[in-house]
Amino acid sequence: MEIIFDPAGAPMLLAFLIFLVTLVLVIWQPRGLGIGWSAMAGAAVALCAGVIHWADIPVVWHIVWNATATFIAVIVISLLLDEAGFFEWAALHVARWGGGRGRVLFALLVLLGAAVSAVFANDGAALILTPIVMAMLVALGFSPGATLAFVMAAGFIADTASLPLVVSNLVNIVSADFFQIGFGRYAAVMVPVALVSVGASLVLLLAYFRRAVPVTYPLDRLKAPAEAVRDRATFLAGWWVLAALLVGFFGLEPLGVPVSAVAAVAAVALLIVAARGHRIQTMKVLRGAPWQIVLFSLGMYLVVYGLRNAGLTGYLTGLFDRFAAHGVWGAALGTGVTTAVLSSVMNNMPTVLVGALSIDASQATGAVKEAMIYANIIGCDLGPKLTPIGSLATLLWLHVLARKGVRISWGYYFKVGVILTLPVLLITLAALAVRVTL
């Protein structure tokens, strides 16, 4: 049999191998290697191999700089408020509102997680709120099974509720920047869709974990919410900063002010207040910020751009055009499910750019293209819940839980992820189709 070598396929194979190795290093993090260094190493190899070119670097940087800076600023605000006791204060109030009824507490904590995710991004909700909830459940004497139910719910809602605002997820910022979607326009489309996603998530979480959640819990074991506040000045300033943040996003962004500038000013203001109080170690907070995400965003997206140069987006564009031929519903469901599956196996950060590049090159126009853009975001926000490797936040969340004695096997996570994520994903995409049609 004669073997015919197709030179046209060589660049694609090389680009895919570089991407695969880079992704493995990012997930595995051998010897504590930072995700940023792994991604930059992959970009360097891609550059040397000719998969990407020097001219691609400013193009990719233009795509990621605003998203990355905004994300870091929002996380810094989250960390400062966490040190001040803001989130523990909120969780204790919610626990008291539950009135000693277990399922009411479960529902209220899910809604609290949704609110935190919407304003402070999914990473902030998953990584900051989860340990607080765990500590509170231990104080209430909850069983390991009940604790696991609450923890899984907190991790799940952090992603399924990260749709409403541009700043709710790094994926959202990247896509909004790429397609030049304003903060107000984005919210107008996605807030109602996000409400459907949160509602569907809450119903499914309550149904799935109903037997694990205790009927009652002792209110007298809860400490007073005021006791959770460790820096009153920062705590109070946090409310003003959050109000100013939202006003700035909606009011200044239409005037051409980047969301990263608004978020940075808010973060600096809160840092100044915290530093003057001398109760929060501000330098420790700054060191704890995800600075590696800057290198990761640039490096990983350069590697992904190599896939685009090799023709991967061409294949996806053809698939998306077939979805678009079936109108808004076909575009929304087809694009959303495709990017969700891709996110679950190749991580949502690379997927959102691959999806955006493919949509941009498609023949779709008008409402159909709009449906594809937002479906790509939904797929990349919710798809990571299907597997433990779908997002870096999930991997870090699992690591944090393991350090606190709660080990979740990949098999259990996958089972729960598939059962809960697929219905929520389809319901949310259907809500998007209805919203875009209206």
JSON list of C-alpha atoms in Angstrom, two decimals, residues 214-318:
[
{"chain": "A", "resi": 214, "resn": "PRO", "atom": "CA", "xyz": [-30.36, 18.04, 56.53]},
{"chain": "A", "resi": 215, "resn": "VAL", "atom": "CA", "xyz": [-33.92, 19.02, 57.37]},
{"chain": "A", "resi": 216, "resn": "THR", "atom": "CA", "xyz": [-32.90, 21.42, 60.15]},
{"chain": "A", "resi": 217, "resn": "TYR", "atom": "CA", "xyz": [-29.79, 23.04, 61.59]},
{"chain": "A", "resi": 218, "resn": "PRO", "atom": "CA", "xyz": [-29.09, 24.79, 64.93]},
{"chain": "A", "resi": 219, "resn": "LEU", "atom": "CA", "xyz": [-29.18, 28.56, 64.60]},
{"chain": "A", "resi": 220, "resn": "ASP", "atom": "CA", "xyz": [-27.66, 29.03, 68.04]},
{"chain": "A", "resi": 221, "resn": "ARG", "atom": "CA", "xyz": [-24.30, 27.73, 66.78]},
{"chain": "A", "resi": 222, "resn": "LEU", "atom": "CA", "xyz": [-23.90, 30.63, 64.36]},
{"chain": "A", "resi": 223, "resn": "LYS", "atom": "CA", "xyz": [-21.83, 33.59, 65.44]},
{"chain": "A", "resi": 224, "resn": "ALA", "atom": "CA", "xyz": [-23.18, 37.08, 64.93]},
{"chain": "A", "resi": 225, "resn": "PRO", "atom": "CA", "xyz": [-22.47, 38.50, 61.44]},
{"chain": "A", "resi": 226, "resn": "ALA", "atom": "CA", "xyz": [-20.86, 41.58, 62.98]},
{"chain": "A", "resi": 227, "resn": "GLU", "atom": "CA", "xyz": [-18.18, 39.35, 64.52]},
{"chain": "A", "resi": 228, "resn": "ALA", "atom": "CA", "xyz": [-17.01, 38.40, 61.03]},
{"chain": "A", "resi": 229, "resn": "VAL", "atom": "CA", "xyz": [-16.03, 41.98, 60.14]},
{"chain": "A", "resi": 230, "resn": "ARG", "atom": "CA", "xyz": [-12.28, 42.30, 60.69]},
{"chain": "A", "resi": 231, "resn": "ASP", "atom": "CA", "xyz": [-11.70, 45.71, 59.11]},
{"chain": "A", "resi": 232, "resn": "ARG", "atom": "CA", "xyz": [-14.74, 47.94, 59.41]},
{"chain": "A", "resi": 233, "resn": "ALA", "atom": "CA", "xyz": [-13.34, 50.79, 57.28]},
{"chain": "A", "resi": 234, "resn": "THR", "atom": "CA", "xyz": [-12.56, 48.48, 54.34]},
{"chain": "A", "resi": 235, "resn": "PHE", "atom": "CA", "xyz": [-15.86, 46.67, 54.83]},
{"chain": "A", "resi": 236, "resn": "LEU", "atom": "CA", "xyz": [-17.85, 49.92, 54.58]},
{"chain": "A", "resi": 237, "resn": "ALA", "atom": "CA", "xyz": [-15.70, 51.29, 51.77]},
{"chain": "A", "resi": 238, "resn": "GLY", "atom": "CA", "xyz": [-16.35, 48.06, 49.89]},
{"chain": "A", "resi": 239, "resn": "TRP", "atom": "CA", "xyz": [-20.03, 48.95, 49.47]},
{"chain": "A", "resi": 240, "resn": "TRP", "atom": "CA", "xyz": [-19.17, 52.34, 47.99]},
{"chain": "A", "resi": 241, "resn": "VAL", "atom": "CA", "xyz": [-16.52, 50.82, 45.74]},
{"chain": "A", "resi": 242, "resn": "LEU", "atom": "CA", "xyz": [-18.95, 48.20, 44.42]},
{"chain": "A", "resi": 243, "resn": "ALA", "atom": "CA", "xyz": [-21.60, 50.84, 43.72]},
{"chain": "A", "resi": 244, "resn": "ALA", "atom": "CA", "xyz": [-19.03, 53.05, 41.96]},
{"chain": "A", "resi": 245, "resn": "LEU", "atom": "CA", "xyz": [-17.77, 50.04, 40.03]},
{"chain": "A", "resi": 246, "resn": "LEU", "atom": "CA", "xyz": [-21.17, 49.23, 38.55]},
{"chain": "A", "resi": 247, "resn": "VAL", "atom": "CA", "xyz": [-21.92, 52.90, 37.80]},
{"chain": "A", "resi": 248, "resn": "GLY", "atom": "CA", "xyz": [-18.53, 53.20, 36.11]},
{"chain": "A", "resi": 249, "resn": "PHE", "atom": "CA", "xyz": [-19.04, 50.06, 34.04]},
{"chain": "A", "resi": 250, "resn": "PHE", "atom": "CA", "xyz": [-22.41, 51.18, 32.74]},
{"chain": "A", "resi": 251, "resn": "GLY", "atom": "CA", "xyz": [-21.66, 54.92, 32.52]},
{"chain": "A", "resi": 252, "resn": "LEU", "atom": "CA", "xyz": [-18.03, 55.24, 31.48]},
{"chain": "A", "resi": 253, "resn": "GLU", "atom": "CA", "xyz": [-17.56, 52.25, 29.19]},
{"chain": "A", "resi": 254, "resn": "PRO", "atom": "CA", "xyz": [-19.89, 53.73, 26.52]},
{"chain": "A", "resi": 255, "resn": "LEU", "atom": "CA", "xyz": [-17.64, 56.83, 26.56]},
{"chain": "A", "resi": 256, "resn": "GLY", "atom": "CA", "xyz": [-14.66, 54.72, 25.55]},
{"chain": "A", "resi": 257, "resn": "VAL", "atom": "CA", "xyz": [-13.19, 54.10, 29.01]},
{"chain": "A", "resi": 258, "resn": "PRO", "atom": "CA", "xyz": [-12.03, 50.45, 29.20]},
{"chain": "A", "resi": 259, "resn": "VAL", "atom": "CA", "xyz": [-13.61, 48.31, 31.92]},
{"chain": "A", "resi": 260, "resn": "SER", "atom": "CA", "xyz": [-10.10, 47.51, 33.10]},
{"chain": "A", "resi": 261, "resn": "ALA", "atom": "CA", "xyz": [-9.50, 51.20, 33.90]},
{"chain": "A", "resi": 262, "resn": "VAL", "atom": "CA", "xyz": [-12.71, 51.39, 35.93]},
{"chain": "A", "resi": 263, "resn": "ALA", "atom": "CA", "xyz": [-11.86, 48.18, 37.80]},
{"chain": "A", "resi": 264, "resn": "ALA", "atom": "CA", "xyz": [-8.26, 49.29, 38.41]},
{"chain": "A", "resi": 265, "resn": "VAL", "atom": "CA", "xyz": [-9.32, 52.63, 39.94]},
{"chain": "A", "resi": 266, "resn": "ALA", "atom": "CA", "xyz": [-11.78, 50.81, 42.21]},
{"chain": "A", "resi": 267, "resn": "ALA", "atom": "CA", "xyz": [-9.11, 48.31, 43.27]},
{"chain": "A", "resi": 268, "resn": "VAL", "atom": "CA", "xyz": [-6.58, 51.06, 44.03]},
{"chain": "A", "resi": 269, "resn": "ALA", "atom": "CA", "xyz": [-9.15, 53.02, 46.05]},
{"chain": "A", "resi": 270, "resn": "LEU", "atom": "CA", "xyz": [-9.97, 49.99, 48.18]},
{"chain": "A", "resi": 271, "resn": "LEU", "atom": "CA", "xyz": [-6.26, 49.19, 48.57]},
{"chain": "A", "resi": 272, "resn": "ILE", "atom": "CA", "xyz": [-5.63, 52.70, 49.92]},
{"chain": "A", "resi": 273, "resn": "VAL", "atom": "CA", "xyz": [-8.42, 52.36, 52.47]},
{"chain": "A", "resi": 274, "resn": "ALA", "atom": "CA", "xyz": [-7.19, 48.91, 53.54]},
{"chain": "A", "resi": 275, "resn": "ALA", "atom": "CA", "xyz": [-3.57, 50.10, 53.84]},
{"chain": "A", "resi": 276, "resn": "ARG", "atom": "CA", "xyz": [-4.57, 53.02, 56.07]},
{"chain": "A", "resi": 277, "resn": "GLY", "atom": "CA", "xyz": [-6.41, 50.67, 58.43]},
{"chain": "A", "resi": 278, "resn": "HIS", "atom": "CA", "xyz": [-3.31, 48.48, 59.03]},
{"chain": "A", "resi": 279, "resn": "ARG", "atom": "CA", "xyz": [-5.51, 45.45, 59.68]},
{"chain": "A", "resi": 280, "resn": "ILE", "atom": "CA", "xyz": [-5.15, 43.89, 56.26]},
{"chain": "A", "resi": 281, "resn": "GLN", "atom": "CA", "xyz": [-1.76, 42.89, 54.89]},
{"chain": "A", "resi": 282, "resn": "THR", "atom": "CA", "xyz": [-2.18, 44.60, 51.54]},
{"chain": "A", "resi": 283, "resn": "MET", "atom": "CA", "xyz": [1.15, 43.41, 50.18]},
{"chain": "A", "resi": 284, "resn": "LYS", "atom": "CA", "xyz": [0.12, 39.83, 50.94]},
{"chain": "A", "resi": 285, "resn": "VAL", "atom": "CA", "xyz": [-3.14, 40.43, 49.08]},
{"chain": "A", "resi": 286, "resn": "LEU", "atom": "CA", "xyz": [-1.27, 41.81, 46.08]},
{"chain": "A", "resi": 287, "resn": "ARG", "atom": "CA", "xyz": [1.09, 38.84, 46.08]},
{"chain": "A", "resi": 288, "resn": "GLY", "atom": "CA", "xyz": [-1.93, 36.54, 46.17]},
{"chain": "A", "resi": 289, "resn": "ALA", "atom": "CA", "xyz": [-3.46, 38.12, 43.05]},
{"chain": "A", "resi": 290, "resn": "PRO", "atom": "CA", "xyz": [-3.38, 35.92, 39.93]},
{"chain": "A", "resi": 291, "resn": "TRP", "atom": "CA", "xyz": [-0.51, 37.69, 38.16]},
{"chain": "A", "resi": 292, "resn": "GLN", "atom": "CA", "xyz": [0.35, 34.50, 36.29]},
{"chain": "A", "resi": 293, "resn": "ILE", "atom": "CA", "xyz": [-2.88, 34.98, 34.35]},
{"chain": "A", "resi": 294, "resn": "VAL", "atom": "CA", "xyz": [-1.18, 37.82, 32.40]},
{"chain": "A", "resi": 295, "resn": "LEU", "atom": "CA", "xyz": [1.47, 35.47, 31.03]},
{"chain": "A", "resi": 296, "resn": "PHE", "atom": "CA", "xyz": [-1.07, 32.66, 30.66]},
{"chain": "A", "resi": 297, "resn": "SER", "atom": "CA", "xyz": [-3.50, 34.77, 28.63]},
{"chain": "A", "resi": 298, "resn": "LEU", "atom": "CA", "xyz": [-0.86, 36.02, 26.22]},
{"chain": "A", "resi": 299, "resn": "GLY", "atom": "CA", "xyz": [1.01, 32.70, 25.93]},
{"chain": "A", "resi": 300, "resn": "MET", "atom": "CA", "xyz": [-2.01, 30.41, 25.67]},
{"chain": "A", "resi": 301, "resn": "TYR", "atom": "CA", "xyz": [-3.79, 32.60, 23.19]},
{"chain": "A", "resi": 302, "resn": "LEU", "atom": "CA", "xyz": [-0.67, 32.77, 21.02]},
{"chain": "A", "resi": 303, "resn": "VAL", "atom": "CA", "xyz": [-0.63, 28.96, 21.02]},
{"chain": "A", "resi": 304, "resn": "VAL", "atom": "CA", "xyz": [-4.33, 28.97, 20.10]},
{"chain": "A", "resi": 305, "resn": "TYR", "atom": "CA", "xyz": [-3.64, 31.53, 17.38]},
{"chain": "A", "resi": 306, "resn": "GLY", "atom": "CA", "xyz": [-1.26, 28.95, 15.97]},
{"chain": "A", "resi": 307, "resn": "LEU", "atom": "CA", "xyz": [-4.21, 26.58, 15.61]},
{"chain": "A", "resi": 308, "resn": "ARG", "atom": "CA", "xyz": [-6.04, 29.33, 13.78]},
{"chain": "A", "resi": 309, "resn": "ASN", "atom": "CA", "xyz": [-3.07, 29.88, 11.45]},
{"chain": "A", "resi": 310, "resn": "ALA", "atom": "CA", "xyz": [-2.97, 26.14, 10.76]},
{"chain": "A", "resi": 311, "resn": "GLY", "atom": "CA", "xyz": [-6.64, 26.11, 9.74]},
{"chain": "A", "resi": 312, "resn": "LEU", "atom": "CA", "xyz": [-8.56, 24.78, 12.76]},
{"chain": "A", "resi": 313, "resn": "THR", "atom": "CA", "xyz": [-10.92, 27.73, 12.82]},
{"chain": "A", "resi": 314, "resn": "GLY", "atom": "CA", "xyz": [-11.70, 27.05, 9.18]},
{"chain": "A", "resi": 315, "resn": "TYR", "atom": "CA", "xyz": [-13.18, 23.66, 10.10]},
{"chain": "A", "resi": 316, "resn": "LEU", "atom": "CA", "xyz": [-15.21, 25.18, 12.95]},
{"chain": "A", "resi": 317, "resn": "THR", "atom": "CA", "xyz": [-16.38, 28.04, 10.74]},
{"chain": "A", "resi": 318, "resn": "GLY", "atom": "CA", "xyz": [-17.82, 25.53, 8.29]}
]
